[in-house]
Each structure stands twice: as C-alpha cells, then as structure tokens.
Tab-separated table of C-alpha atoms and ligand atoms in Angstrom:
chain	number	residue	atom	x	y	z
A	1	MET	CA	-14.743	16.256	-26.528
A	2	ILE	CA	-12.151	14.060	-24.850
A	3	THR	CA	-12.371	10.283	-24.733
A	4	VAL	CA	-11.641	8.532	-21.441
A	5	LEU	CA	-11.224	4.773	-21.721
A	6	PHE	CA	-12.020	2.761	-18.584
A	7	SER	CA	-9.895	-0.386	-18.445
A	8	ALA	CA	-10.392	-2.260	-15.190
A	9	ARG	CA	-12.233	-5.353	-13.967
A	10	PRO	CA	-15.771	-5.398	-15.423
A	11	GLU	CA	-17.360	-5.301	-11.923
A	12	LEU	CA	-15.761	-1.909	-11.306
A	13	TRP	CA	-17.570	-0.344	-14.231
A	14	ASP	CA	-20.804	-0.279	-12.239
A	15	ASP	CA	-19.010	1.487	-9.380
A	16	TYR	CA	-17.293	4.075	-11.537
A	17	ARG	CA	-19.572	4.764	-14.510
A	18	ASP	CA	-21.818	7.356	-12.871
A	19	LEU	CA	-19.355	8.701	-10.307
A	20	LEU	CA	-16.595	9.269	-12.831
A	21	THR	CA	-18.997	10.786	-15.363
A	22	GLU	CA	-20.165	13.222	-12.673
A	23	ALA	CA	-16.616	13.991	-11.543
A	24	LEU	CA	-15.484	14.751	-15.106
A	25	ALA	CA	-18.469	17.068	-15.551
A	26	ALA	CA	-17.748	18.742	-12.216
A	27	GLU	CA	-14.282	19.625	-13.544
A	28	GLY	CA	-15.954	21.265	-16.544
A	29	LEU	CA	-14.654	18.593	-18.914
A	30	ASP	CA	-16.589	17.651	-22.033
A	31	ALA	CA	-15.769	13.972	-21.800
A	32	ARG	CA	-16.957	10.659	-23.183
A	33	LEU	CA	-16.374	7.816	-20.705
A	34	THR	CA	-16.318	4.456	-22.424
A	35	ARG	CA	-15.065	0.892	-22.150
A	36	GLU	CA	-14.486	0.545	-25.898
A	37	SER	CA	-12.907	2.889	-28.371
A	38	ASP	CA	-10.650	3.129	-31.382
A	39	PRO	CA	-7.274	3.312	-29.560
A	40	ALA	CA	-6.151	6.286	-31.672
A	41	GLU	CA	-9.070	8.319	-30.305
A	42	VAL	CA	-8.359	7.704	-26.637
A	43	ASP	CA	-7.104	10.756	-24.735
A	44	TYR	CA	-6.903	9.202	-21.256
A	45	ILE	CA	-6.894	5.658	-19.914
A	46	VAL	CA	-8.210	4.883	-16.440
A	47	PHE	CA	-6.165	1.800	-15.820
A	48	ALA	CA	-5.989	-1.219	-13.538
A	49	PRO	CA	-3.472	-3.999	-14.247
A	50	ASN	CA	-6.199	-6.657	-14.261
A	51	GLY	CA	-8.294	-4.824	-16.876
A	52	PRO	CA	-8.574	-5.630	-20.610
A	53	VAL	CA	-5.887	-3.242	-21.914
A	54	THR	CA	-2.425	-4.760	-21.659
A	55	ASP	CA	-0.842	-3.522	-24.902
A	56	LEU	CA	-0.634	0.260	-24.741
A	57	ALA	CA	1.224	0.686	-28.028
A	58	PRO	CA	-1.896	1.478	-30.143
A	59	TYR	CA	-2.873	4.353	-27.836
A	60	VAL	CA	-0.687	6.804	-29.710
A	61	ASN	CA	-2.652	9.942	-28.750
A	62	THR	CA	-3.153	9.122	-25.079
A	63	LYS	CA	-1.914	11.913	-22.831
A	64	LEU	CA	-2.026	10.093	-19.493
A	65	VAL	CA	-2.519	6.595	-18.141
A	66	MET	CA	-4.221	7.147	-14.805
A	67	GLY	CA	-3.746	4.119	-12.567
A	68	LEU	CA	-6.412	3.071	-10.075
A	69	TRP	CA	-3.844	1.305	-7.882
A	70	ALA	CA	-1.271	2.814	-5.516
A	71	GLY	CA	1.248	0.102	-6.385
A	72	VAL	CA	2.510	0.089	-9.976
A	73	GLU	CA	4.815	-2.947	-10.091
A	74	GLN	CA	2.530	-4.732	-12.565
A	75	ILE	CA	2.589	-1.926	-15.149
A	76	VAL	CA	5.831	-0.034	-14.653
A	77	ASP	CA	7.924	-2.507	-16.688
A	78	ASN	CA	5.374	-2.801	-19.516
A	79	GLU	CA	7.452	-1.981	-22.595
A	80	THR	CA	4.381	-0.863	-24.563
A	81	LEU	CA	3.821	1.955	-22.050
A	82	THR	CA	5.255	5.140	-23.537
A	83	GLN	CA	2.611	7.502	-22.151
A	84	PRO	CA	3.018	9.232	-18.753
A	85	LEU	CA	1.731	7.065	-15.896
A	86	ALA	CA	0.141	8.435	-12.729
A	87	ARG	CA	-0.537	6.221	-9.726
A	88	MET	CA	-3.514	6.459	-7.372
A	89	VAL	CA	-3.320	8.694	-4.339
A	90	ASP	CA	-6.841	8.559	-2.928
A	91	PRO	CA	-7.719	10.086	0.442
A	92	ALA	CA	-10.134	7.240	1.182
A	93	LEU	CA	-7.509	4.621	0.339
A	94	THR	CA	-5.135	6.414	2.712
A	95	GLN	CA	-7.794	6.562	5.437
A	96	GLY	CA	-8.462	2.842	5.049
A	97	MET	CA	-4.771	2.047	5.391
A	98	VAL	CA	-4.454	4.247	8.478
A	99	GLU	CA	-7.366	2.371	10.086
A	100	TRP	CA	-6.014	-1.085	9.188
A	101	VAL	CA	-2.481	-0.295	10.335
A	102	THR	CA	-3.672	1.362	13.543
A	103	GLY	CA	-5.972	-1.572	14.298
A	104	HIS	CA	-3.290	-4.223	13.879
A	105	THR	CA	-0.692	-2.133	15.685
A	106	MET	CA	-3.020	-1.718	18.667
A	107	ARG	CA	-3.915	-5.401	18.571
A	108	HIS	CA	-0.255	-6.442	18.893
A	109	HIS	CA	0.632	-3.597	21.266
A	110	LEU	CA	-2.150	-4.502	23.716
A	111	ASP	CA	-1.879	-8.269	23.079
A	112	LEU	CA	-5.610	-8.317	22.435
A	113	ASP	CA	-5.355	-11.919	21.245
A	114	ALA	CA	-4.462	-13.064	24.762
A	115	HIS	CA	-7.904	-12.049	25.982
A	116	VAL	CA	-9.854	-12.684	22.789
A	117	LYS	CA	-8.575	-16.265	22.677
A	118	GLY	CA	-7.976	-16.737	26.407
A	119	GLN	CA	-11.483	-16.914	27.818
A	120	ASP	CA	-10.585	-19.749	30.182
A	121	GLY	CA	-12.194	-18.699	33.456
A	122	VAL	CA	-8.898	-17.586	35.037
A	123	TRP	CA	-8.870	-14.029	36.449
A	124	ARG	CA	-5.397	-12.650	35.628
A	125	ASN	CA	-5.637	-9.094	36.890
A	126	MET	CA	-1.928	-8.355	37.343
A	127	ASP	CA	-1.048	-7.740	33.673
A	128	TYR	CA	-1.927	-4.209	32.677
A	129	PRO	CA	-1.737	-3.005	29.089
A	130	PRO	CA	1.528	-1.193	28.275
A	131	LEU	CA	1.613	2.417	27.097
A	132	ALA	CA	2.269	3.414	23.511
A	133	GLN	CA	5.072	5.735	24.597
A	134	ASP	CA	7.118	2.670	25.576
A	135	ARG	CA	6.668	0.885	22.236
A	136	PRO	CA	8.946	2.171	19.421
A	137	VAL	CA	7.355	1.733	16.001
A	138	THR	CA	9.227	1.873	12.694
A	139	ILE	CA	7.569	2.421	9.347
A	140	LEU	CA	9.544	1.470	6.249
A	141	GLY	CA	8.317	3.831	3.515
A	142	LEU	CA	7.352	7.401	4.280
A	143	GLY	CA	5.202	8.144	1.249
A	144	GLU	CA	1.478	8.882	1.132
A	145	LEU	CA	0.516	5.876	3.196
A	146	GLY	CA	3.536	5.509	5.486
A	147	THR	CA	3.423	9.162	6.484
A	148	ALA	CA	-0.304	9.112	7.233
A	149	CYS	CA	0.022	5.907	9.285
A	150	GLY	CA	3.082	7.262	11.094
A	151	GLN	CA	1.316	10.471	12.025
A	152	ALA	CA	-1.728	8.577	13.294
A	153	LEU	CA	0.440	6.315	15.466
A	154	ALA	CA	2.506	9.255	16.705
A	155	GLY	CA	-0.794	10.902	17.640
A	156	LEU	CA	-1.565	7.884	19.828
A	157	GLY	CA	1.753	8.337	21.606
A	158	PHE	CA	4.015	5.806	19.898
A	159	PRO	CA	7.608	6.925	19.281
A	160	VAL	CA	7.583	6.614	15.459
A	161	THR	CA	10.602	6.315	13.177
A	162	GLY	CA	10.136	6.420	9.412
A	163	TRP	CA	12.539	5.370	6.687
A	164	SER	CA	12.526	6.473	3.041
A	165	ARG	CA	14.809	6.720	0.021
A	166	SER	CA	15.179	10.495	0.179
A	167	GLN	CA	15.490	12.289	3.498
A	168	LYS	CA	12.156	13.566	4.807
A	169	SER	CA	11.073	15.946	7.534
A	170	VAL	CA	7.708	15.070	9.069
A	171	GLU	CA	6.479	16.539	12.317
A	172	GLY	CA	6.254	13.960	15.078
A	173	ILE	CA	8.255	11.316	13.172
A	174	ARG	CA	11.984	10.614	13.432
A	175	CYS	CA	12.902	10.514	9.738
A	176	LEU	CA	15.805	8.418	8.476
A	177	SER	CA	17.050	7.468	5.013
A	178	GLY	CA	19.757	5.467	3.279
A	179	GLU	CA	21.478	2.218	4.306
A	180	ASP	CA	22.726	3.546	7.662
A	181	GLY	CA	19.281	4.961	8.282
A	182	LEU	CA	17.736	1.528	7.777
A	183	VAL	CA	19.968	-0.025	10.425
A	184	ALA	CA	19.135	2.785	12.858
A	185	ALA	CA	15.424	2.553	12.039
A	186	LEU	CA	15.246	-1.184	12.709
A	187	THR	CA	17.533	-1.380	15.735
A	188	GLN	CA	15.414	-2.153	18.811
A	189	ALA	CA	12.146	-1.411	16.989
A	190	GLN	CA	9.249	-3.285	18.626
A	191	ILE	CA	6.780	-2.967	15.759
A	192	VAL	CA	7.791	-2.744	12.080
A	193	ILE	CA	5.282	-1.736	9.421
A	194	LEU	CA	6.182	-2.124	5.744
A	195	LEU	CA	4.763	0.458	3.341
A	196	LEU	CA	7.424	0.438	0.645
A	197	PRO	CA	6.645	-0.099	-3.038
A	198	GLN	CA	7.756	-3.292	-4.737
A	199	THR	CA	10.897	-2.487	-6.739
A	200	PRO	CA	14.176	-4.359	-7.368
A	201	GLN	CA	15.742	-2.189	-4.634
A	202	THR	CA	13.135	-2.941	-1.970
A	203	GLU	CA	13.039	-6.717	-2.431
A	204	ASN	CA	13.931	-8.562	0.810
A	205	THR	CA	14.367	-5.321	2.750
A	206	LEU	CA	13.268	-7.297	5.794
A	207	ASP	CA	15.697	-10.223	5.587
A	208	ALA	CA	17.308	-12.276	8.353
A	209	ASP	CA	19.936	-9.594	9.087
A	210	ALA	CA	17.311	-6.860	9.275
A	211	LEU	CA	15.051	-8.973	11.484
A	212	ALA	CA	17.971	-9.598	13.862
A	213	LEU	CA	18.215	-5.849	14.527
A	214	LEU	CA	14.688	-5.651	15.973
A	215	ALA	CA	13.982	-5.807	19.677
A	216	PRO	CA	13.483	-9.462	20.697
A	217	GLY	CA	9.800	-10.331	20.460
A	218	ALA	CA	9.020	-7.622	17.911
A	219	PHE	CA	5.932	-7.577	15.688
A	220	VAL	CA	5.940	-7.349	11.878
A	221	ILE	CA	3.001	-5.865	9.977
A	222	ASN	CA	3.143	-5.968	6.172
A	223	PRO	CA	0.480	-4.185	4.137
A	224	GLY	CA	3.091	-3.144	1.502
A	225	ARG	CA	4.017	-5.968	-0.882
A	226	GLY	CA	5.038	-9.593	-0.348
A	227	PRO	CA	8.565	-9.436	-1.811
A	228	LEU	CA	9.595	-6.805	0.764
A	229	ILE	CA	10.063	-9.716	3.192
A	230	ASP	CA	12.414	-12.685	2.948
A	231	ASP	CA	9.824	-15.319	3.885
A	232	ALA	CA	12.330	-17.951	5.063
A	233	GLY	CA	13.996	-15.335	7.266
A	234	LEU	CA	10.684	-14.283	8.792
A	235	LEU	CA	9.573	-17.861	9.465
A	236	ALA	CA	12.916	-18.571	11.173
A	237	ALA	CA	12.607	-15.390	13.268
A	238	LEU	CA	9.057	-16.391	14.279
A	239	ASP	CA	10.232	-19.851	15.271
A	240	SER	CA	13.158	-18.502	17.311
A	241	GLY	CA	10.953	-15.917	19.067
A	242	GLN	CA	12.932	-12.956	17.676
A	243	VAL	CA	9.612	-12.009	16.067
A	244	ALA	CA	6.627	-12.629	18.353
A	245	ALA	CA	3.943	-12.361	15.679
A	246	ALA	CA	3.345	-11.140	12.147
A	247	THR	CA	0.279	-9.801	10.381
A	248	LEU	CA	0.682	-10.166	6.636
A	249	ASP	CA	-1.706	-8.766	4.022
A	250	VAL	CA	0.439	-9.236	0.901
A	251	PHE	CA	2.453	-12.142	-0.471
A	252	ARG	CA	4.806	-13.123	-3.269
A	253	GLU	CA	2.033	-15.302	-4.649
A	254	GLU	CA	-1.593	-14.154	-4.367
A	255	PRO	CA	-3.944	-15.716	-3.566
A	256	LEU	CA	-1.641	-17.238	-0.944
A	257	PRO	CA	-1.659	-21.004	-1.698
A	258	ALA	CA	-3.639	-23.047	0.841
A	259	ASP	CA	-0.529	-25.066	1.763
A	260	ASP	CA	1.674	-22.021	2.396
A	261	PRO	CA	3.324	-22.258	5.848
A	262	TYR	CA	2.043	-18.789	6.744
A	263	TRP	CA	-1.567	-20.022	6.873
A	264	ALA	CA	-0.807	-22.677	9.489
A	265	HIS	CA	1.745	-20.742	11.533
A	266	PRO	CA	0.362	-20.015	15.016
A	267	LYS	CA	2.129	-16.641	15.176
A	268	VAL	CA	0.998	-15.402	11.761
A	269	THR	CA	-2.239	-13.684	10.795
A	270	VAL	CA	-2.923	-13.775	7.065
A	271	THR	CA	-5.287	-11.204	5.620
A	272	PRO	CA	-6.129	-11.481	1.889
A	273	HIS	CA	-4.778	-8.187	0.489
A	274	ILE	CA	-7.612	-6.172	1.995
A	275	ALA	CA	-5.659	-3.636	4.062
A	276	SER	CA	-7.118	-0.872	1.953
A	277	THR	CA	-8.463	-0.216	-1.492
A	278	THR	CA	-9.196	2.622	-3.877
A	279	ARG	CA	-12.763	3.919	-3.336
A	280	ALA	CA	-14.728	4.861	-6.432
A	281	LYS	CA	-16.211	8.104	-5.109
A	282	THR	CA	-13.002	9.803	-4.033
A	283	ALA	CA	-10.893	8.169	-6.750
A	284	SER	CA	-13.241	9.495	-9.442
A	285	THR	CA	-12.575	13.017	-8.197
A	286	VAL	CA	-8.826	12.356	-8.179
A	287	VAL	CA	-8.930	11.008	-11.751
A	288	ALA	CA	-11.058	13.901	-13.037
A	289	GLN	CA	-8.866	16.506	-11.355
A	290	ASN	CA	-5.733	14.986	-12.850
A	291	ILE	CA	-7.270	14.913	-16.318
A	292	ALA	CA	-8.336	18.540	-15.885
A	293	ARG	CA	-4.770	19.461	-14.965
A	294	VAL	CA	-3.399	17.907	-18.146
A	295	GLU	CA	-6.134	19.539	-20.245
A	296	ALA	CA	-5.102	22.873	-18.695
A	297	GLY	CA	-1.499	22.293	-19.768
A	298	LYS	CA	-0.239	21.432	-16.268
A	299	THR	CA	1.809	18.412	-15.249
A	300	ALA	CA	-0.237	15.520	-13.891
A	301	LEU	CA	0.001	14.805	-10.162
A	302	HIS	CA	1.488	11.585	-8.775
A	303	LEU	CA	3.484	10.708	-11.869
A	304	VAL	CA	5.448	7.480	-11.587
A	305	ASP	CA	9.225	7.709	-11.910
A	306	ARG	CA	9.703	4.680	-14.114
A	307	ARG	CA	13.440	4.473	-13.498
A	308	ALA	CA	12.869	4.355	-9.720
A	309	GLY	CA	10.005	1.902	-10.309
A	310	TYR	CA	7.361	3.679	-8.232
B	1	LIG	P1	4.611	6.248	-2.137
B	1	LIG	O1	3.886	7.490	-1.779
B	1	LIG	O2	5.253	6.131	-3.468
B	1	LIG	O3	5.694	6.002	-0.983
B	1	LIG	C1	6.695	5.034	-1.093
B	1	LIG	C2	7.724	5.285	-0.005
B	1	LIG	O4	8.732	4.240	-0.090
B	1	LIG	C3	8.460	6.611	-0.180
B	1	LIG	O5	8.709	7.198	1.087
B	1	LIG	C4	9.762	6.196	-0.843
B	1	LIG	O6	10.855	7.061	-0.593
B	1	LIG	C5	10.005	4.869	-0.160
B	1	LIG	N1	10.949	4.058	-0.937
B	1	LIG	C6	10.848	3.632	-2.212
B	1	LIG	N2	11.952	2.948	-2.573
B	1	LIG	C7	12.768	2.950	-1.498
B	1	LIG	C8	14.056	2.432	-1.249
B	1	LIG	N3	14.733	1.746	-2.179
B	1	LIG	N4	14.608	2.643	-0.030
B	1	LIG	C9	13.936	3.338	0.922
B	1	LIG	N5	12.722	3.862	0.752
B	1	LIG	C10	12.131	3.667	-0.455
B	1	LIG	O7	3.638	4.985	-2.008
B	1	LIG	P2	2.328	4.836	-1.082
B	1	LIG	O8	1.160	5.435	-1.743
B	1	LIG	O9	2.676	5.264	0.299
B	1	LIG	O10	2.130	3.251	-1.137
B	1	LIG	C11	3.132	2.368	-0.655
B	1	LIG	C12	2.825	0.951	-1.086
B	1	LIG	O11	1.704	0.449	-0.336
B	1	LIG	C13	2.365	0.810	-2.528
B	1	LIG	O12	3.482	0.797	-3.408
B	1	LIG	C14	1.670	-0.536	-2.502
B	1	LIG	O13	2.611	-1.564	-2.776
B	1	LIG	C15	1.190	-0.674	-1.054
B	1	LIG	N6	-0.277	-0.681	-0.940
B	1	LIG	C16	-0.889	-1.777	-0.399
B	1	LIG	C17	-2.266	-1.807	-0.246
B	1	LIG	C18	-2.940	-2.984	0.394
B	1	LIG	O14	-4.165	-3.071	0.423
B	1	LIG	N7	-2.220	-3.918	0.972
B	1	LIG	C19	-3.046	-0.726	-0.669
B	1	LIG	C20	-2.393	0.366	-1.233
B	1	LIG	C21	-1.009	0.385	-1.357
B	1	LIG	P3	10.839	8.592	-1.131
B	1	LIG	O15	9.831	9.294	-0.237
B	1	LIG	O16	12.209	9.055	-0.915
B	1	LIG	O17	10.389	8.526	-2.561
C-alpha cells in the first residue's frame, strides 16, 4: 500500500478526500490518503504552498511532490525540497483561464464598459463594434494556459502572436521567442495578455520600454503573476494614455492593499486572483494518473525544471 499525504488548506480536504480516493482506486492503486503520517512512510505528497508541510527534509522516501498549483514560485526555491516536483496541469483550470481571458479580451475589444456604464439616455448609434481581425493580440507565455487562450482567441478571429522562451510552433498563432522576439511580439500589439511564470528572468517583462512598444491605447490583461509588470511603468502608461486600460488579477502583494493605487485608478480593473483555479474533480484524476505513472516506473508528467524556475 502506498501512502499519499494531502498537504493543503484544511478546507480543501473536504473537496478532495472522496474524489482523490476514488481517482487513486480508478488507477488501480492500493493507496492510503491521509493528512497525517510518519514522514518516512510517505510515498507521495499532494502539495499546496499554503498547506501545513513546509519542511520537506523528513520525507526521505517520497517519490514525488505533486503540486496543486500551476505556479510554483513559492516552492521552487525551498531548499528542503530534494524530491521531484510536478506542477498542476488541470484541464478544468485551463478551461477556466480560457474563459476569463476571453471574457476580458472581448470586454476591452468591444469597449463593453462604455455601454455598461454609459446608460445616459443618449442614442449614439454611429459607433459600431470593431472586428477581432483588426485587433492584434499578444500573449506572453505559450505554455499550457497561454497556448489554450491563444488558440481560443485565434478561433474568434484575432491575429494572435505568442512569445515563449523556446521557439514553438502552434497552428493559428504567430510564435516568437527570445529578446528580439519579445520586441516583435509587443510592437503595435493592441491587447497584451501575460501568462508567464514568475521567475527571476520574467520579472518586469512588461516595463516602461516594453509598454512603449505597444500600439497607443493598448490594453493589458495580467492573469499571470504580479511581478511580471513594472507597476510604476504601467501606472505612468495608463496616465499618459499609452495604455487605455488594464485588467489585473495578480499582484506583487496579495491581497492587494486597500490603499494601492490600482484599486482607485479609473482605468484599472482589479480582480482578486480568481482568473482560474484547480478543480478538485479533474485535478484528482491528474494527481492519481501521475502517481500511477511513477508506480509503473515511468517519469512523472509536468515536472518542474528547478533551474529554470518553472
Ligand atoms: P507553463 O506551461 O509552464 O508555461 C509557461 C510559458 O512561459 C512557457 O511558454 C515558457 O516558455 C514561458 N516562459 C517561461 N520563462 C520565460 C522567459 N524567461 N522568457 C520567455 N518565455 C518564458 O505554465 P502555465 O501552466 O501556462 O501557467 C502560466 C502561469 O499562469 C503560471 O506560472 C501561474 O503563474 C499563472 N496562473 C495564474 C492563475 C490565476 O488564477 N491568476 C491560475 C493558474 C496559473 P517555454 O514554452 O519555452 O518553456
């Protein structure tokens, strides 16, 4: 029998206990799912950074730490982590992100706010909505989430450019990489969506110089991580009109302090890190399948490259 330790916020235990037990059984695994165990007896840890386990050193026989989060910046530098670490790639999390990104892209593209907020009795019937084909969109990060969002937006007719560390080839998306690729990806983009991981290399990717490359009046949508954006640079670009509006889901400090200028800025929409989340039903299947792979002597899926930081 294998022991699977669940280390996440206590509220999640109710969501996962039955679903994960069923998923482990469905993979044919004889498993004990528990929230407490002698560390030396733990074979697998289902892990969230805000759970009780922070020191992984005693887990000397653990074969895999299976993260419940897509982002790993809070665990990747943990010096007690010597076990392989897999991050969460959950089809429902991806679907949620596609819906959130598509919704906010369409909102800015169609200027829905003008009508939602502009119910003033004046009949302005000369301004028709633009077409997606005339609105270049750039997605920074072409991984699980960036690729899915890019394909959805391309399907709606937007000309989509994606940028990643290694060169990609994705149908319907103009794929760019490297420093030169970043300049080309941002130049004249009208909507920029950030879906990069938080690493030392990605910090301030969208700084004042990068923002200056965008088409005047561009929109910024950040469901990635707060440090991807130089906040002072974005606020200046909003004030100058270089950026028309920003929708921000993630911040350097979370919860975003009540006196942060983003809350009060008329061109900024703050959402409280809700763009998407791991869903217990699908994630339980992902966790069980990954454990089954390791039990069968295969390499786990979605392993984190700790040197790259994601
Ligand atoms: P992923 O599959 O690891 O994709 C990351 C992408 O970023 C890859 O295309 C990668 O390039 C690229 N990248 C990494 N470092 C780079 C660099 N220095 N220069 C250029 N490109 C770089 O991650 P994912 O599953 O799509 O998730 C992306 C991020 O979304 C997560 O890290 C997390 O921070 C965020 N997220 C937010 C929420 C929310 O609710 N707001 C929910 C889930 C996830 P390669 O393809 O070459 O490796």
